[in-house]
PDB file of C-alpha atoms in Angstrom:
ATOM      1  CA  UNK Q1160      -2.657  13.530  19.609  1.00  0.00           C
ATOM      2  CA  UNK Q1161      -1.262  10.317  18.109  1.00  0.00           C
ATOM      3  CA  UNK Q1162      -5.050   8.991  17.410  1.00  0.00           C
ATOM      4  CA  UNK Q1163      -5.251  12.078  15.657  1.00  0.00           C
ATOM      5  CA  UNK Q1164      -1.714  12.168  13.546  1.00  0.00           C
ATOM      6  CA  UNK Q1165      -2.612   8.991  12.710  1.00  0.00           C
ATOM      7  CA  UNK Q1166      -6.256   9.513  11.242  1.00  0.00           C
ATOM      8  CA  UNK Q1167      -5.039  12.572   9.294  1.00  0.00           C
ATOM      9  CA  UNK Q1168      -2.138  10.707   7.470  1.00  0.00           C
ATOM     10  CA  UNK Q1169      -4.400   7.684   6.749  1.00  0.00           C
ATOM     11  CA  UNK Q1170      -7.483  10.518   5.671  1.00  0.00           C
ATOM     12  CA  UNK Q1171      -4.952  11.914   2.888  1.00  0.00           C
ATOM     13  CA  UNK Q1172      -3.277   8.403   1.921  1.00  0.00           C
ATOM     14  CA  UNK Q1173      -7.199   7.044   0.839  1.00  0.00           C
ATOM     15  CA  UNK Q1174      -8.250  11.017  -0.375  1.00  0.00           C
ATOM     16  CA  UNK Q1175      -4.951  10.708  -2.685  1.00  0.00           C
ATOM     17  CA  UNK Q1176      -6.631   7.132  -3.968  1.00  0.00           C
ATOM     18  CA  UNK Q1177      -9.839   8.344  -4.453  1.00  0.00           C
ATOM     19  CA  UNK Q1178      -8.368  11.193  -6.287  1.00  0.00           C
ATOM     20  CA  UNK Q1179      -7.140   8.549  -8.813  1.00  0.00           C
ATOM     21  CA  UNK Q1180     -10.447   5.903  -8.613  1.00  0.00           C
ATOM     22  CA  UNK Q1181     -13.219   8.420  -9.450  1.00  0.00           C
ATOM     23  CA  UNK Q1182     -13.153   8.480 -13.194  1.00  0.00           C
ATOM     24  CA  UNK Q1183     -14.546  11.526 -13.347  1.00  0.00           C
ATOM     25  CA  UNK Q1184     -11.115  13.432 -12.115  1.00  0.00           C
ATOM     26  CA  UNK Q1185      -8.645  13.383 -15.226  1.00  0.00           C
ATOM     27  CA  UNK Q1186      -5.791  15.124 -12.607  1.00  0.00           C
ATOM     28  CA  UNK Q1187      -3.233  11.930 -12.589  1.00  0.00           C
ATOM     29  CA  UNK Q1188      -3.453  10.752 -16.150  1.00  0.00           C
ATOM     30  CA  UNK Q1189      -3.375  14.305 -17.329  1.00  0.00           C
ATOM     31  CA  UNK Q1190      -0.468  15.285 -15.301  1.00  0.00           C
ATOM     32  CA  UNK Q1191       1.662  11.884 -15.967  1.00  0.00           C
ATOM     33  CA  UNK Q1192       2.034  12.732 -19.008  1.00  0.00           C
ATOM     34  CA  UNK Q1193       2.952  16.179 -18.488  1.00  0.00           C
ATOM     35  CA  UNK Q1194       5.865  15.667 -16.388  1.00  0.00           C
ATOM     36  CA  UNK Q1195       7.028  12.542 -18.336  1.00  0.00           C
ATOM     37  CA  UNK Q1196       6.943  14.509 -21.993  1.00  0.00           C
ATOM     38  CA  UNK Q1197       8.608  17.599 -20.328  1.00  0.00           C
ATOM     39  CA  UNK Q1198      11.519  15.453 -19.088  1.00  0.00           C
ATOM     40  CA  UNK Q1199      11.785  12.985 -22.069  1.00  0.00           C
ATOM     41  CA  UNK Q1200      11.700  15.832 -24.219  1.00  0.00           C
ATOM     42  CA  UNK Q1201      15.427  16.757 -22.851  1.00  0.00           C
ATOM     43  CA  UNK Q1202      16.941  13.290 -23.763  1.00  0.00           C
ATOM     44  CA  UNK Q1203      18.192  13.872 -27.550  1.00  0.00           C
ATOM     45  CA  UNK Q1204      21.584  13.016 -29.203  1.00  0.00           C
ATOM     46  CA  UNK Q1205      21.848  16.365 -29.047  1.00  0.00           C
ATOM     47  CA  UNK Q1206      22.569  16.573 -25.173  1.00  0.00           C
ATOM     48  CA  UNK Q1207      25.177  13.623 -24.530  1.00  0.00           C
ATOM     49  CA  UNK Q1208      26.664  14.865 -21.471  1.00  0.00           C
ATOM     50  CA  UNK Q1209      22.942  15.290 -19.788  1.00  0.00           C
ATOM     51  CA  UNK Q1210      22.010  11.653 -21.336  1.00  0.00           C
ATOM     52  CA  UNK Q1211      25.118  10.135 -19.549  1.00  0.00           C
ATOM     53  CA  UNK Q1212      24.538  11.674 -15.925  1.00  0.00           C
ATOM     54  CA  UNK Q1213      20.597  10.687 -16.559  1.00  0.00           C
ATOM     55  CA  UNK Q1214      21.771   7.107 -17.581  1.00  0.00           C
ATOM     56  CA  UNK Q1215      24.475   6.650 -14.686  1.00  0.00           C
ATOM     57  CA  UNK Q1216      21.485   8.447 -12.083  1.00  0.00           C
ATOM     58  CA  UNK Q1217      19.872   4.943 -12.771  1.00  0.00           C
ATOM     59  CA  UNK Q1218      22.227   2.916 -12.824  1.00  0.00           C
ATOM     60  CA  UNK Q1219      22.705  -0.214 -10.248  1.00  0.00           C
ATOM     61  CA  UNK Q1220      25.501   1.702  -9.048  1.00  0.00           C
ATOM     62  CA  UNK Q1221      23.721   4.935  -7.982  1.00  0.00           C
ATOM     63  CA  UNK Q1222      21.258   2.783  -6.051  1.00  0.00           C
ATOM     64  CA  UNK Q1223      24.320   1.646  -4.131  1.00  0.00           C
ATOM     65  CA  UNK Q1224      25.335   5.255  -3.346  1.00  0.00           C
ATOM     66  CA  UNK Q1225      21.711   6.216  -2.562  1.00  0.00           C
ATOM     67  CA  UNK Q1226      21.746   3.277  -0.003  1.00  0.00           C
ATOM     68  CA  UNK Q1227      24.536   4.571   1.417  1.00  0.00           C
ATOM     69  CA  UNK Q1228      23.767   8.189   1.669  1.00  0.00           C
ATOM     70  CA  UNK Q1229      20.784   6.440   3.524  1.00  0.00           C
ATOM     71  CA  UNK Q1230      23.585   4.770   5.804  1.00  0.00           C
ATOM     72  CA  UNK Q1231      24.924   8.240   6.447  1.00  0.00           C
ATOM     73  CA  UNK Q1232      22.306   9.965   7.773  1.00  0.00           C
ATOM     74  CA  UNK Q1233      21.052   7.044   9.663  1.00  0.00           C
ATOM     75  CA  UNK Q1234      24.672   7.163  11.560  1.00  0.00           C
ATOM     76  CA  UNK Q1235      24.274  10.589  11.830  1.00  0.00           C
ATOM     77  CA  UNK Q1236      20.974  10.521  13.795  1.00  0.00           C
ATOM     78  CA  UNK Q1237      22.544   7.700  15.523  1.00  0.00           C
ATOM     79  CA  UNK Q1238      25.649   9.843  16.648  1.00  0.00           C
ATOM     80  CA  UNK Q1239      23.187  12.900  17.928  1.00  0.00           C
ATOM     81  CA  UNK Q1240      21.415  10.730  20.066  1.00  0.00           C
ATOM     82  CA  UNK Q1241      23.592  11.369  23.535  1.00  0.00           C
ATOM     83  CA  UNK Q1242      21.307   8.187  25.844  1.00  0.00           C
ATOM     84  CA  UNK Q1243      23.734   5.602  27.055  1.00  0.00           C
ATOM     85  CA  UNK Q1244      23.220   2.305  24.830  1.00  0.00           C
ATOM     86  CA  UNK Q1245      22.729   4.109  21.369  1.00  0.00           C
ATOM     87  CA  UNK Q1246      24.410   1.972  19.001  1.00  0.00           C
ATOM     88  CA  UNK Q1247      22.540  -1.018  20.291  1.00  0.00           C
ATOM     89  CA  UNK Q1248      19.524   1.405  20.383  1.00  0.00           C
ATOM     90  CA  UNK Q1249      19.900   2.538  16.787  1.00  0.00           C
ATOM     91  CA  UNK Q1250      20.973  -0.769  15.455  1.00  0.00           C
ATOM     92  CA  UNK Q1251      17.669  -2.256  16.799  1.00  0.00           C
ATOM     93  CA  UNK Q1252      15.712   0.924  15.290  1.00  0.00           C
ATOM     94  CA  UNK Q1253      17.436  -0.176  11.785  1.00  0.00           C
ATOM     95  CA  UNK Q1254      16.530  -4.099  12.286  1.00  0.00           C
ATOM     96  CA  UNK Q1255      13.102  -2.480  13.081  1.00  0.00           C
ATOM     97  CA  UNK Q1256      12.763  -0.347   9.541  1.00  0.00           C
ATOM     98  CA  UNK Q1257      14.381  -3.078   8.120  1.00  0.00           C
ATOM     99  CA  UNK Q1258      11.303  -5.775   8.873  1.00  0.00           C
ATOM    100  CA  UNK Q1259       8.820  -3.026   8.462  1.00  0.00           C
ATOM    101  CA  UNK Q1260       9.836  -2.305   4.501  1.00  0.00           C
ATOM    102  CA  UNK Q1261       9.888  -6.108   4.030  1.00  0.00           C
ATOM    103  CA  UNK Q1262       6.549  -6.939   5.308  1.00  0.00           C
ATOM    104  CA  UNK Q1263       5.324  -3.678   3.117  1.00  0.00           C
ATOM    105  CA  UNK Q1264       6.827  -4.950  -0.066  1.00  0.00           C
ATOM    106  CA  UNK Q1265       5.531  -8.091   0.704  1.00  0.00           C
ATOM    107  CA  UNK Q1266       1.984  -6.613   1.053  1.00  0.00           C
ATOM    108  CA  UNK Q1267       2.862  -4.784  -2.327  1.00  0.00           C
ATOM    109  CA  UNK Q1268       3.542  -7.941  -4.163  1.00  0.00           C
ATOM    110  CA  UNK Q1269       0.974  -9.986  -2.624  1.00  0.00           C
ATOM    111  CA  UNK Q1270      -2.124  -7.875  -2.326  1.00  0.00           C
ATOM    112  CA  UNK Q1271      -1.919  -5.367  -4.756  1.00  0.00           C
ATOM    113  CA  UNK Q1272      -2.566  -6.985  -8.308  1.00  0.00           C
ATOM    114  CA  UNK Q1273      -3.386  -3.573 -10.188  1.00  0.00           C
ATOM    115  CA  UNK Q1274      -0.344  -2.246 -11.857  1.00  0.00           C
ATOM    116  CA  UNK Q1275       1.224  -0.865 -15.304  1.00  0.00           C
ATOM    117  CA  UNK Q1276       3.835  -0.377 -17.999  1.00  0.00           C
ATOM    118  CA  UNK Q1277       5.925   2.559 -17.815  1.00  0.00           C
ATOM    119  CA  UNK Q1278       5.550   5.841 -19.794  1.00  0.00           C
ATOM    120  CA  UNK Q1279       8.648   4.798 -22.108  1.00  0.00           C
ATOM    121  CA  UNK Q1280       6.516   1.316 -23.080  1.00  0.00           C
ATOM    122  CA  UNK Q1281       3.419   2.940 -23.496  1.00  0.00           C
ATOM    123  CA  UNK Q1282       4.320   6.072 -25.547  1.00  0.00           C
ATOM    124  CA  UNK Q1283       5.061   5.104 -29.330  1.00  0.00           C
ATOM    125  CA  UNK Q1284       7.588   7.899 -29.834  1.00  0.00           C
ATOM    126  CA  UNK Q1285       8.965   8.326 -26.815  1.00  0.00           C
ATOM    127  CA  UNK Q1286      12.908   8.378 -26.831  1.00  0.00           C
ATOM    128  CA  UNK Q1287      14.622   5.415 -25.122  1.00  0.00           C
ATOM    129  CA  UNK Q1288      17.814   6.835 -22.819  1.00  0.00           C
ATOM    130  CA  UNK Q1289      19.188   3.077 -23.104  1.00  0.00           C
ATOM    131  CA  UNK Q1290      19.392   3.607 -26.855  1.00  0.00           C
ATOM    132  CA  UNK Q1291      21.932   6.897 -26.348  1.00  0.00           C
ATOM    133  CA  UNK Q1292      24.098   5.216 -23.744  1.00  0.00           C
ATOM    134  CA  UNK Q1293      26.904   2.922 -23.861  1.00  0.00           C
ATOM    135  CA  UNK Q1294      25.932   1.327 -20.203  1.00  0.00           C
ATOM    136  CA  UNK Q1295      23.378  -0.294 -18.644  1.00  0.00           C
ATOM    137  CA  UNK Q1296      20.851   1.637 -17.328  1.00  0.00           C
ATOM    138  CA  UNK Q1297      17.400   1.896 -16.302  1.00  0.00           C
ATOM    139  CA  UNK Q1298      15.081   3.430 -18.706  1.00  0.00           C
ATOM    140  CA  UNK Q1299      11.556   0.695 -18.436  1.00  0.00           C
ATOM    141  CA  UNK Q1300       9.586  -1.209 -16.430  1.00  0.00           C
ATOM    142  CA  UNK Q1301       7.364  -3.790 -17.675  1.00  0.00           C
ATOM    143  CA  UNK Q1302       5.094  -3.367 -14.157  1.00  0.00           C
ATOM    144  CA  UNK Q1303       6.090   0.091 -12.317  1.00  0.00           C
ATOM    145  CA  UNK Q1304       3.118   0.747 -10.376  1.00  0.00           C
ATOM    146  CA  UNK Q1305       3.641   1.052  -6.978  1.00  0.00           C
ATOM    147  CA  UNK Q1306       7.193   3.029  -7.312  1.00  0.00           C
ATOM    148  CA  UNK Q1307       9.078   0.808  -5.225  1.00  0.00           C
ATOM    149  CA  UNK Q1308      12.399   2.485  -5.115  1.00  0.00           C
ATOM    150  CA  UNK Q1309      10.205   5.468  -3.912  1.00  0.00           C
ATOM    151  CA  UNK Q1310       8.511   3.581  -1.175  1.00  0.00           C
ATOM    152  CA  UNK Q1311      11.199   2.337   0.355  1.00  0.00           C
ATOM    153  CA  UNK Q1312      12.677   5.898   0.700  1.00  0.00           C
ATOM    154  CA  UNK Q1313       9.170   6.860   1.979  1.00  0.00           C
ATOM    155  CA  UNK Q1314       9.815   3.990   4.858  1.00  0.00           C
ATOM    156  CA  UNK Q1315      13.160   5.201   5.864  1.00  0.00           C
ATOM    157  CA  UNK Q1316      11.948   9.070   5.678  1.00  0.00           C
ATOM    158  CA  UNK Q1317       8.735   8.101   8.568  1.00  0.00           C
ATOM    159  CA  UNK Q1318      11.610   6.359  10.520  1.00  0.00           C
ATOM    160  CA  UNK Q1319      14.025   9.031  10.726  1.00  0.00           C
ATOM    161  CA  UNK Q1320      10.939  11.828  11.260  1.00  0.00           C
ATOM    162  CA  UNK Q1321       9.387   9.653  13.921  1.00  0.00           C
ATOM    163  CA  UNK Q1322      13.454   9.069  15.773  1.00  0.00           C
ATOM    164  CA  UNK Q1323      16.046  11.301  14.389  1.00  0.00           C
ATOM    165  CA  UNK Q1324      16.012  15.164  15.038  1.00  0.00           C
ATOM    166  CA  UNK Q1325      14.091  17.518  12.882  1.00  0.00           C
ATOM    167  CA  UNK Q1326      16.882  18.622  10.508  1.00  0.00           C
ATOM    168  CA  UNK Q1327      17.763  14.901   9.767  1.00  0.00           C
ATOM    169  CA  UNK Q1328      14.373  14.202   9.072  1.00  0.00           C
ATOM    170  CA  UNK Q1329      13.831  17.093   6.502  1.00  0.00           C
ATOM    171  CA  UNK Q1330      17.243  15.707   5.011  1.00  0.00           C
ATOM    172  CA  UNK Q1331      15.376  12.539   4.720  1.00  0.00           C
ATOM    173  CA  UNK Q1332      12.573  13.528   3.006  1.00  0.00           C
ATOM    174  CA  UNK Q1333      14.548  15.596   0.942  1.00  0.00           C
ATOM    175  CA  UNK Q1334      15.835  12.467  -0.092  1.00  0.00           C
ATOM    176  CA  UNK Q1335      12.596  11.203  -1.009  1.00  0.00           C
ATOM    177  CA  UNK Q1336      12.192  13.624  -3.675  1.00  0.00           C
ATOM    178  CA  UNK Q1337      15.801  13.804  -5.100  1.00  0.00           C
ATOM    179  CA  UNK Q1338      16.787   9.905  -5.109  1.00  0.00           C
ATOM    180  CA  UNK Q1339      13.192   9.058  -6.817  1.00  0.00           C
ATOM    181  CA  UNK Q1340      13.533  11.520  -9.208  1.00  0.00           C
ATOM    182  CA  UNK Q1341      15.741  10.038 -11.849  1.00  0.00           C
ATOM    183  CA  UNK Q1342      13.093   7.295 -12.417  1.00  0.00           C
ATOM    184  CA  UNK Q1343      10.772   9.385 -13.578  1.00  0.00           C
ATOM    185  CA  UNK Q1344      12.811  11.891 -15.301  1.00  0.00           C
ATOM    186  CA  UNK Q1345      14.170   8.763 -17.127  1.00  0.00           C
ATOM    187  CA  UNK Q1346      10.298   7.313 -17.871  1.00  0.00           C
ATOM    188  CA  UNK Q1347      11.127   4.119 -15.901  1.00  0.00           C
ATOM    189  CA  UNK Q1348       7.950   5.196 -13.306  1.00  0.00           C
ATOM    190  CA  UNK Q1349       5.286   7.510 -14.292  1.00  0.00           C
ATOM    191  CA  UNK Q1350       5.143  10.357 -11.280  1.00  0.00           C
ATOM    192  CA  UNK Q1351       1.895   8.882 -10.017  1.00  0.00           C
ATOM    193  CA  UNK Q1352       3.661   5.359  -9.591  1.00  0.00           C
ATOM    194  CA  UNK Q1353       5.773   7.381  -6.691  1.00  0.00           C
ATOM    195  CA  UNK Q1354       3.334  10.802  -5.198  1.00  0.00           C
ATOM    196  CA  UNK Q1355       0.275   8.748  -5.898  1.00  0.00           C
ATOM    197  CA  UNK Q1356       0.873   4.720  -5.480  1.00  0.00           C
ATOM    198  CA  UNK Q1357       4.137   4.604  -3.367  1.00  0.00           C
ATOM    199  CA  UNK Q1358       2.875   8.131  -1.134  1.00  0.00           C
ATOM    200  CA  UNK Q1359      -0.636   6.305  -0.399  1.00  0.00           C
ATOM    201  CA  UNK Q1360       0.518   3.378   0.474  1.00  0.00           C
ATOM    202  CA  UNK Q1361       3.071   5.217   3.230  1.00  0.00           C
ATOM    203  CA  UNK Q1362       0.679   7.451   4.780  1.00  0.00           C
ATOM    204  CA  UNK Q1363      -1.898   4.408   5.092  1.00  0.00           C
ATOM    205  CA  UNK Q1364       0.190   1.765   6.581  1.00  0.00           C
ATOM    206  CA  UNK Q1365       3.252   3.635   8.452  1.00  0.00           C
ATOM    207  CA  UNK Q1366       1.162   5.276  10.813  1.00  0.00           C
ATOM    208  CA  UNK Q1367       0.219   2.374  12.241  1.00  0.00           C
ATOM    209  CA  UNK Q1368       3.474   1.193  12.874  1.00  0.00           C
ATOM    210  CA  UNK Q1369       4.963   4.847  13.858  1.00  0.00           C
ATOM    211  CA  UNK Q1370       2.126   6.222  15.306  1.00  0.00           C
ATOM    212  CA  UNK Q1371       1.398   3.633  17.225  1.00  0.00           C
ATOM    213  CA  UNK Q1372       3.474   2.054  19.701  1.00  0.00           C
ATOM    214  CA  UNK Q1373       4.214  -0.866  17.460  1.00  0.00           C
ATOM    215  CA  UNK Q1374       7.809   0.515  16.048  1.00  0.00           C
ATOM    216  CA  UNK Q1375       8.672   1.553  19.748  1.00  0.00           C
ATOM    217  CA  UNK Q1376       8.356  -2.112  21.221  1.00  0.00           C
ATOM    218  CA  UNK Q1377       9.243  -3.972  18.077  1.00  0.00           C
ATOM    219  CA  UNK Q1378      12.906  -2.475  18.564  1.00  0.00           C
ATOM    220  CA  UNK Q1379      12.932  -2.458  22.732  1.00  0.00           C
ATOM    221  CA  UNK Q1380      12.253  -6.447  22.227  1.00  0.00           C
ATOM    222  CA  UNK Q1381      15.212  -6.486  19.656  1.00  0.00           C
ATOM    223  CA  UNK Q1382      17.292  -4.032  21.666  1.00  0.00           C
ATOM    224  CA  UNK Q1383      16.493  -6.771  24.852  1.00  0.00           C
ATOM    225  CA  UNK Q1384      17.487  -9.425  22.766  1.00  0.00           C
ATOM    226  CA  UNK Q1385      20.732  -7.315  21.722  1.00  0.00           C
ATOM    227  CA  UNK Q1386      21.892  -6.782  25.030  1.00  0.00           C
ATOM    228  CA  UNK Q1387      21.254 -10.779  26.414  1.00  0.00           C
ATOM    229  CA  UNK Q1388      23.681 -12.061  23.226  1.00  0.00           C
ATOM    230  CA  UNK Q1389      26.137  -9.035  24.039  1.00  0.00           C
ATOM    231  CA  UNK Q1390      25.839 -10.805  28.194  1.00  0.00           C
ATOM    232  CA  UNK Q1391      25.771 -13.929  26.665  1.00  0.00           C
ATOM    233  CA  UNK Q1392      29.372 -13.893  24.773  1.00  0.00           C
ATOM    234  CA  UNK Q1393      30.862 -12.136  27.603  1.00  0.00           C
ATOM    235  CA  UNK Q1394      29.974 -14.380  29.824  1.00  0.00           C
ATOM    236  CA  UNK Q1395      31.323 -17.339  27.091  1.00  0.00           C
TER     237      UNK Q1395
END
C-alpha cells in the first residue's frame, strides 16, 4: 500500500515536469500569464484599500503570522493526540519536519540551477504594488523559481497529513493554497513557480521520507534522545 502511495505521488510529481519540459505543451507559459495579468490587473491607484491589504499580505510581518498559524495547528494536532509522552512525541515530529525542509532547500539551492525572474520583472507594463504603498513589501524576485515560501508549506502540509488527524490535515493544505497565494497575486512568483516547481518537487521527494519509514525513525531516535536528556537532568 505504501510502495504504492509512494509510486503514485512520485508518477504525478515527474508527469507535472514533463508537462512543463516537452516544448510542444504551451499549458504553463500560457496559463502564467493568465493568472498573473488577471490579478495585476486589480492593483491600480484606483483601489488603495485592496493595494494596502495586498502589500501588508507580503509583508515580513505576515510571514511571521503565517508561521505561527503553522504553530497553531501543529499544537493543535499535538493536543488531539491522547498517547502518554506527546509533547516529547510531537516536539521530536517538529525537529523531524524541521531537518527534512532544510535538507530540501538545501537540495533546491544546490542542485537545481534552472530558475527565473518574476512576472513583475519580466512584463514591461506590468504595475509594481511597491510603487502604490508606503511600506515595504514584496512585489519581485530576481530568481523565483522553485516557490519557496510554497514549498515549505507543502513540507509542513505532508507532515501534518501523514501525523495529525484528517481535519487538521485538510486545514493544512488549505493553508497551502491561501498563505502562497499573495505571492502570486502580487507577481512576486509566477503560479507555476508554486503548483508546478514547488508541487513537483514535494510529491517527488516527501514520499520518501513519509512514505517510507524514514520520518517514523528519524523522530523515535530524537524522541530517545529526548527522553535520556529529560533522565539525564533529573538525575543532575
Amino acid at each position: 500500500m505504501l510502495t504504492r502511495r509512494l509510486l503514485a505521488l512520485n508518477a504525478t510529481g515527474f508527469a507535472l515536469l514533463i508537462s512543463w519540459w516537452v516544448p510542444a505543451l504551451d499549458f504553463w507559459p500560457d496559463l502564467d500569464g493568465r493568472v498573473f495579468w488577471a490579478f495585476n490587473h486589480l492593483i491600480s491607484p484606483l483601489n488603495p484599500h485592496w493595494d494596502t491589504l495586498l502589500g501588508l499580505l507580503n509583508t515580513r510581518f505576515f510571514d511571521a503570522a503565517a508561521f505561527g498559524l503553522m504553530g497553531v495547528l501543529f499544537c493543535w494536532a499535538m493536543l488531539e493526540d491522547s498517547r502518554p509522552y506527546r509533547y516529547r512525541r510531537w516536539t521530536s515530529l517538529g525537529i523531524t519536519m524541521l531537518l527534512t525542509a532544510g535538507i530540501i532547500s538545501l537540495f533546491v539551492l544546490r542542485a537545481i540551477s534552472y530558475g527565473h525572474a518574476s512576472p513583475t520583472r519580466v512584463f514591461q507594463h506590468a504595475q509594481h504594488l511597491s510603487d502604490l504603498v508606503s511600506f515595504k513589501t514584496k512585489d519581485s524576485a530576481s530568481n523565483s523559481f522553485p516557490g519557496d515560501h510554497g514549498l515549505m508549506l507543502m513540507v509542513f502540509a505532508g507532515y501534518m497529513w501523514a501525523f495529525a488527524p484528517r481535519r487538521i490535515a485538510l486545514w493544512s493544505l488549505a493553508f497551502v493554497v491561501t498563505l502562497s497565494a499573495p505571492r502570486i497575486m502580487v507577481g512576486a512568483h509566477w503560479f507555476s513557480d508554486v503548483y508546478l516547481g514547488s508541487l513537483s518537487i514535494a510529491l517527488i521527494i516527501l514520499p520518501w521520507v513519509l512514505c517510507t519509514p524514514v520520518a517514523r525513525r528519524l523522530a523515535r531516535a530524537i524522541e530517545r534522545c529526548l527522553s535520556g536528556l529529560g533522565r539525564h537532568t533529573l538525575e543532575n
